[in-house]
CSV table of C-alpha atoms in Angstrom, one decimal:
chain,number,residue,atom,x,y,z
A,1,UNK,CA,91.5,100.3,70.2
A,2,UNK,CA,91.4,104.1,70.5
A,3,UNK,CA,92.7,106.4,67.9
A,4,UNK,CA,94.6,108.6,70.2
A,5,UNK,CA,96.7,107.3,73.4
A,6,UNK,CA,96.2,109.1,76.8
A,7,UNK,CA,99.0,110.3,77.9
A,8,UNK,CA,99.0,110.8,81.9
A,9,UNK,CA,100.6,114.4,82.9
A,10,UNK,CA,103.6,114.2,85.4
A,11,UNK,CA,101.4,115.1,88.0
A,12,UNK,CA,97.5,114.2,88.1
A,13,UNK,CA,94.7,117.0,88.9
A,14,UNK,CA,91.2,116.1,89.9
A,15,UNK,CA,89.7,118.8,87.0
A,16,UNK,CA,86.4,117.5,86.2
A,17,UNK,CA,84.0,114.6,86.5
A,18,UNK,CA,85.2,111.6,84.1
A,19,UNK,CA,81.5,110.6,83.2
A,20,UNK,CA,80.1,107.9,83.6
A,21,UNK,CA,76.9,106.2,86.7
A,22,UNK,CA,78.5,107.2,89.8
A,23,UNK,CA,80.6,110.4,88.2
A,24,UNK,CA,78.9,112.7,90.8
A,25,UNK,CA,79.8,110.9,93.6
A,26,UNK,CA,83.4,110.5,92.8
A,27,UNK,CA,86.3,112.5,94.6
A,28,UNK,CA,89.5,111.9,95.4
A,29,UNK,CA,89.5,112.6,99.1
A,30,UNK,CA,87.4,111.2,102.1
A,31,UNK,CA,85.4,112.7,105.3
A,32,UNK,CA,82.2,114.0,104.9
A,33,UNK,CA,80.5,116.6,102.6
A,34,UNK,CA,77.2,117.8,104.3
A,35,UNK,CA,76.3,117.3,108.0
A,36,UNK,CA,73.1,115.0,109.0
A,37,UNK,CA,72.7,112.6,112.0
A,38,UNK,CA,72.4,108.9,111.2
A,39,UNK,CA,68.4,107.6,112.7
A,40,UNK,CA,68.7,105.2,115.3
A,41,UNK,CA,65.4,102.9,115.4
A,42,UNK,CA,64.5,100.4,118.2
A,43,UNK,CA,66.5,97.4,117.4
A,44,UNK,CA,70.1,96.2,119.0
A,45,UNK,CA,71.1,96.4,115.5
A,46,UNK,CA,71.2,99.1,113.1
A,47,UNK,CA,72.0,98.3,109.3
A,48,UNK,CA,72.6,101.6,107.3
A,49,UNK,CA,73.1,100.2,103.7
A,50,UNK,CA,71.4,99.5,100.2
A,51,UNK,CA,70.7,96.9,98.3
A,52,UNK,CA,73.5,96.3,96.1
A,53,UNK,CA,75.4,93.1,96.5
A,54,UNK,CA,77.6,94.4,99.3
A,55,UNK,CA,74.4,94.9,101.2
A,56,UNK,CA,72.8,92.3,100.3
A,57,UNK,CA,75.1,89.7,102.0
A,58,UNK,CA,74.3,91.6,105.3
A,59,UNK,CA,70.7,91.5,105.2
A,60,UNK,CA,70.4,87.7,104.2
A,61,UNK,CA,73.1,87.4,107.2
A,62,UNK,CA,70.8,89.0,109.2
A,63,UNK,CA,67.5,86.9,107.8
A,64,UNK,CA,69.4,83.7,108.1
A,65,UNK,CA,70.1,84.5,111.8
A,66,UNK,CA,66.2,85.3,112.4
A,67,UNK,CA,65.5,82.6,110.9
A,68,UNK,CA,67.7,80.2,113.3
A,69,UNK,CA,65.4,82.2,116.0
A,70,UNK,CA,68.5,84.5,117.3
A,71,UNK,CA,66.0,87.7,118.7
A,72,UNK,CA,68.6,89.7,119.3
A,73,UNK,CA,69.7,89.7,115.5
A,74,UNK,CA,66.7,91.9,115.1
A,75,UNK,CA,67.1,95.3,113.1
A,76,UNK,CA,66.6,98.4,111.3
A,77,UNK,CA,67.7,98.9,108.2
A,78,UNK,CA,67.9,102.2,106.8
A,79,UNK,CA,68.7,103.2,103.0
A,80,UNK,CA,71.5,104.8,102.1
A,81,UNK,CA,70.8,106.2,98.7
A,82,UNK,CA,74.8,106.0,97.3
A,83,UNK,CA,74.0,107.7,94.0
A,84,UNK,CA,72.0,110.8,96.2
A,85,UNK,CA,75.4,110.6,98.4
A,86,UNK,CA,73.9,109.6,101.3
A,87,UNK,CA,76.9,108.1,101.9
A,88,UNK,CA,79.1,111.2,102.8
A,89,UNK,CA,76.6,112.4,105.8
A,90,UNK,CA,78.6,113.1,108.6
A,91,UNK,CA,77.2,110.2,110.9
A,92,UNK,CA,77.6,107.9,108.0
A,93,UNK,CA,81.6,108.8,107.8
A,94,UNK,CA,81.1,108.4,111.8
A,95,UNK,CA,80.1,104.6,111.2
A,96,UNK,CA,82.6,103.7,108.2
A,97,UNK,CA,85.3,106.8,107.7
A,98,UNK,CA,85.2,104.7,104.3
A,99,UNK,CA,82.0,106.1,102.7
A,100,UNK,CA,80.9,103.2,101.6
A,101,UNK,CA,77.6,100.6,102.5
A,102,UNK,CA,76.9,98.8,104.3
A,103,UNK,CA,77.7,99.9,107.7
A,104,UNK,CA,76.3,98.6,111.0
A,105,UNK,CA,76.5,100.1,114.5
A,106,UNK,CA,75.3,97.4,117.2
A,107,UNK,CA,73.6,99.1,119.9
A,108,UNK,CA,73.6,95.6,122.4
A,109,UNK,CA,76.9,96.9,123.6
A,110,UNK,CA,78.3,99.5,125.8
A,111,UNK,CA,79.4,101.6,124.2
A,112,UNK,CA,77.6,100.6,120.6
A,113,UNK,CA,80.3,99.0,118.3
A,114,UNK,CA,80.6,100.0,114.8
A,115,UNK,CA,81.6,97.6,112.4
A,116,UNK,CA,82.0,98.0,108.3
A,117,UNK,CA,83.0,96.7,105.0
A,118,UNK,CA,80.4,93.5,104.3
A,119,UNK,CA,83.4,91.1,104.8
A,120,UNK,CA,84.0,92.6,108.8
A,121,UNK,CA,80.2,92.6,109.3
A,122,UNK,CA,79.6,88.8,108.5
A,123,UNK,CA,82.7,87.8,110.4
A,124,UNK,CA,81.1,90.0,113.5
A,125,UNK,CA,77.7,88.4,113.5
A,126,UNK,CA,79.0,84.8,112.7
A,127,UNK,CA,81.0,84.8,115.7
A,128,UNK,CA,78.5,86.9,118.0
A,129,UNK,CA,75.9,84.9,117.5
A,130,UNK,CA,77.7,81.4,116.8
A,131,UNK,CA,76.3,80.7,113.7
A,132,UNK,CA,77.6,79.9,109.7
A,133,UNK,CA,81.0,79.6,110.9
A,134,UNK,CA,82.2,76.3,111.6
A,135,UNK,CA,83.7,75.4,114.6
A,136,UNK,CA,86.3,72.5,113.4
A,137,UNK,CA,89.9,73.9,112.2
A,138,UNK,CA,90.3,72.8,108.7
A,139,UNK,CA,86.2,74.0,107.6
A,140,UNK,CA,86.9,77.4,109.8
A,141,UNK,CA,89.6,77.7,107.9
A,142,UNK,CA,88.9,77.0,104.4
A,143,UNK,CA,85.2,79.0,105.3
A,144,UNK,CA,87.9,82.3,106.0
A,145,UNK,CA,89.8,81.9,102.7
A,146,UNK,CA,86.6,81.9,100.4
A,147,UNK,CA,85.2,85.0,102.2
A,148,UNK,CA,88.6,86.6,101.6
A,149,UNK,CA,88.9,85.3,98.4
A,150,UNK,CA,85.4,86.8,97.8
A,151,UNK,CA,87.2,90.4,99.3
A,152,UNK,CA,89.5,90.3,97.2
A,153,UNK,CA,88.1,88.9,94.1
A,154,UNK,CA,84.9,91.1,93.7
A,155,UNK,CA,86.2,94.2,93.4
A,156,UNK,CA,87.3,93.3,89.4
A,157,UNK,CA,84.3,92.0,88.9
A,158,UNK,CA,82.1,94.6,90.4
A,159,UNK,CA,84.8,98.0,90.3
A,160,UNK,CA,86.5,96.1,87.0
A,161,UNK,CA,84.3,94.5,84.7
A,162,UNK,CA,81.3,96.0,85.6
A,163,UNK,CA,81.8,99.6,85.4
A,164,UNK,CA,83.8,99.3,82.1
A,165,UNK,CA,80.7,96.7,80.7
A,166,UNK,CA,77.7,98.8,82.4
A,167,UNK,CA,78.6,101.5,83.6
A,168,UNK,CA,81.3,103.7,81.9
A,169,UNK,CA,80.6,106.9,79.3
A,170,UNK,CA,82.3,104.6,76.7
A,171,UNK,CA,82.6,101.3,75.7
A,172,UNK,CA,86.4,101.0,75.3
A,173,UNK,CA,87.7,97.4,74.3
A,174,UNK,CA,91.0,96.8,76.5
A,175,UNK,CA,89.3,97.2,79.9
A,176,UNK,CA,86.5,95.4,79.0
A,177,UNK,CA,88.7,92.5,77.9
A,178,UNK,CA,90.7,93.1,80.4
A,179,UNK,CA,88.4,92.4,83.5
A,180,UNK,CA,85.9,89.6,81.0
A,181,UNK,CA,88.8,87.8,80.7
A,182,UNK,CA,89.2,88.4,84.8
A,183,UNK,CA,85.3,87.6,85.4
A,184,UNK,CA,85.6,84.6,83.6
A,185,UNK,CA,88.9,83.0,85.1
A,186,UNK,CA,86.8,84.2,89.3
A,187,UNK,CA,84.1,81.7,87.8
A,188,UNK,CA,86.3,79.2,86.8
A,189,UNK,CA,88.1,79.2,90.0
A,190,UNK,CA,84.5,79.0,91.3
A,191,UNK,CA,83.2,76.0,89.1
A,192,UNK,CA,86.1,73.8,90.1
A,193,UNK,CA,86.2,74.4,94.0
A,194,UNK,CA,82.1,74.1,93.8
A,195,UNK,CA,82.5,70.4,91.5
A,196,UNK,CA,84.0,69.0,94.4
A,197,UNK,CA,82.0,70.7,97.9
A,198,UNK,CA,78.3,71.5,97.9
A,199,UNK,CA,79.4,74.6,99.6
A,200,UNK,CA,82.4,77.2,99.6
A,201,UNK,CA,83.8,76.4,103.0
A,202,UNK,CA,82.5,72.8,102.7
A,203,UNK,CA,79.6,71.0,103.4
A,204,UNK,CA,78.0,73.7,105.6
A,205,UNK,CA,76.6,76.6,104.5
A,206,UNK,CA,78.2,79.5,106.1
A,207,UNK,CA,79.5,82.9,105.4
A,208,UNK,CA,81.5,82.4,102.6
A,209,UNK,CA,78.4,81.5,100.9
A,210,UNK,CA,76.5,84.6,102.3
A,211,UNK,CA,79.4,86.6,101.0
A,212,UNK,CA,79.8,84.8,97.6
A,213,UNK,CA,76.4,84.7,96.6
A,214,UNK,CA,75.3,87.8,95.5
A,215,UNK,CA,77.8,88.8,93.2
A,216,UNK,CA,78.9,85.7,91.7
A,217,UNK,CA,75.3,83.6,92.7
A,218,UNK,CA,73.3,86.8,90.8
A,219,UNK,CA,76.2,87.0,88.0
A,220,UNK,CA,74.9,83.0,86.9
A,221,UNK,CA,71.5,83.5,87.7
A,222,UNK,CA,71.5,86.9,85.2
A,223,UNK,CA,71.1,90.0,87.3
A,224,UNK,CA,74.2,91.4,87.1
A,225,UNK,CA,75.4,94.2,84.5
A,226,UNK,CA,72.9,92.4,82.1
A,227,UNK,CA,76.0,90.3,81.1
A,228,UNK,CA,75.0,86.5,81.0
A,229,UNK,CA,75.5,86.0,77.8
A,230,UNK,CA,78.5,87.8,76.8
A,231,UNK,CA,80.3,86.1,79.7
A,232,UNK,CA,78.0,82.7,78.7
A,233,UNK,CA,77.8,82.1,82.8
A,234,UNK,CA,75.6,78.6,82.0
A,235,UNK,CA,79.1,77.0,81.0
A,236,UNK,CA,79.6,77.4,84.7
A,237,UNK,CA,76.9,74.4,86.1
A,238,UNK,CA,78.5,73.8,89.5
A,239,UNK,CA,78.5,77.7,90.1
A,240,UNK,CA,75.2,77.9,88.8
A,241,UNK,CA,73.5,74.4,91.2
A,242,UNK,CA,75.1,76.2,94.3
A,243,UNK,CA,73.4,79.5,93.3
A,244,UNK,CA,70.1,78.3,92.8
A,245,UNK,CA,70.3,76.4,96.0
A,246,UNK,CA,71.1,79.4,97.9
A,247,UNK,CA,68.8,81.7,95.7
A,248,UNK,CA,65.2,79.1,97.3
A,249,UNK,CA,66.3,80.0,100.7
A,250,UNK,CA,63.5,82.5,102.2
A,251,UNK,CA,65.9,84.5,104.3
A,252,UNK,CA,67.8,85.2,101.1
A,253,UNK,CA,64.7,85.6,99.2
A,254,UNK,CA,63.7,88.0,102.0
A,255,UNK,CA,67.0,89.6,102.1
A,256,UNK,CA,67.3,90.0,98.6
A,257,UNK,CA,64.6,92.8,99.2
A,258,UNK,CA,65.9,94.8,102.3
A,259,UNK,CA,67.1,98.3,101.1
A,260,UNK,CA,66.6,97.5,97.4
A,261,UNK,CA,65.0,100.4,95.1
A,262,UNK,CA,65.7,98.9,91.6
A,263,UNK,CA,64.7,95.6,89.8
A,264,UNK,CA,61.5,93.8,90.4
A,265,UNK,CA,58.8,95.8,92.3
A,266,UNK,CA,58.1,92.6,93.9
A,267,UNK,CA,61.3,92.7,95.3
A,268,UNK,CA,62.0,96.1,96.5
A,269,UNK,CA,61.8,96.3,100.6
A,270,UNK,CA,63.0,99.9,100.8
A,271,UNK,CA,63.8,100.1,104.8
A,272,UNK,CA,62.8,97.2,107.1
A,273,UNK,CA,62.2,97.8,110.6
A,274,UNK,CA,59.9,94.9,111.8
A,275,UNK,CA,60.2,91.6,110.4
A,276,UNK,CA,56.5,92.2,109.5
A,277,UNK,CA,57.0,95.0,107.0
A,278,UNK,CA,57.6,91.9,104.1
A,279,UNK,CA,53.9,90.9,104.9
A,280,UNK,CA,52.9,94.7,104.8
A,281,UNK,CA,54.7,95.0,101.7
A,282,UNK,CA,53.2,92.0,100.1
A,283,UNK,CA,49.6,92.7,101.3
A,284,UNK,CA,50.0,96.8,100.1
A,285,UNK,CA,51.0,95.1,96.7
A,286,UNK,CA,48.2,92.6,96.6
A,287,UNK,CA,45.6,96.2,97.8
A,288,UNK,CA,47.0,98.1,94.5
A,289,UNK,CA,46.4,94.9,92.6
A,290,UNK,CA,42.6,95.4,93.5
């Protein structure tokens, strides 16, 4: 524990960064900081996002649906770069007054709809193009509690034990307990549901897989926070058989890559605008290689 309490003033003043990955994208108000028109490429759909976990489970949404054969699930994705603030550009604020990826503005309606947070995205596509939602009462409905659950959950894993494990100036022991302790009880919660359905929702894979998967799926599977073995995630082996199920499908292979400028090289798909740009990507790799 600390030497020295903080003691929180009557009233609290935004002062000064409080350190830490993202301190100089912080604030404590919303709208935009600097003007600049969102691009708009040919596609009905237009994914503004990065590839962070949140945006990960809208482009493997959007792969899965390609891969089904729906055309008109087609799109651009452009990279927002959160820790340049991309995020605060005045058309961004236009698509999510929320600031945050991934946002999406569909473009096959008059006038375009905008639709954001990943949970509102997945629930868009599923039912506009009829797919990874069930259709029978009792699997629709347990599909919508684990993508809520997964809403609700995430945030203390990603906003809780992340940033206090990864990310803060500090190490400081409570929060870290605090949200380990949290982290570990989401798995269990996990584990049990997952020993007795192959999937979330049932035995379909749907979106409260797609929305699942890359924070709890990539938790298991150690990319996240570099934390496997202080949370010891192979105790977990029905969390960890779902993820690596999910993690052989080649639309979340290929989504796994859309928008992502970090980890594996291999990996990294920095905008996608034609389905072809994975071969480009792979060929330009295999050209260097030469």
């Amino acid at each position: 524990m600390s030497d020295h309490a903080y003691v929180p003033p009557r009233v609290w003043k935004w002062e000064e960064p409080s350190g830490g990955t993202f301190a100089s994208i912080n604030r404590p108000v919303a709208g935009p900081t600097h003007d600049k028109a969102l691009p708009v490429g040919r596609h009905p759909l237009q994914l503004y996002s990065m590839g962070t976990p949140n945006g990960v489970k809208v482009t493997v949404m959007l792969e899965e649906l390609l891969a089904l054969g729906h055309a008109g699930a087609e799109y651009d994705a452009w990279l927002i770069r959160i820790g340049d603030g991309d995020q605060f550009g005045s058309g961004f604020v236009e698509v999510n007054p929320n600031s945050k990826i991934p946002a999406l503005m569909d473009h096959s309606v008059n006038p375009p709809q905008r639709v954001f947070e990943s949970g509102a995205i997945l629930l868009y596509l599923a039912e506009k193009f009829g797919e990874f939602l069930p259709d029978g009462y009792a699997e629709r409905t347990e599909t919508l509690s684990w993508l809520f659950w997964q809403m609700g959950s995430a945030p203390y894993l990603g906003g809780g034990f992340g940033h206090f494990y990864a990310y803060a100036p500090e190490k400081l022991e409570y929060p870290i307990n605090r949200f380990a302790m949290e982290a570990k009880r989401q798995l269990d919660v996990l584990e049990r549901r997952l020993a007795e359905s192959r999937y979330l929702g049932g035995d379909t894979y749907s979106i409260a897989d797609i929305a699942n998967w890359p924070w709890y799926g990539q938790l298991v599977l150690g990319r996240l926070y570099d934390a496997g073995e202080f949370l010891q995630v192979q105790e977990y082996r029905h969390v960890l058989r779902w993820a690596q199920e999910i993690d052989s499908r080649p639309a979340v292979q290929r989504g796994r890559m859309v928008n992502r400028t970090f980890g594996e090289p291999e990996m990294q798909l920095h905008e996608r605008h034609d389905a072809g740009d994975f071969e480009t990507q792979t060929q330009d790799r295999l050209d260097g290689e030469g």
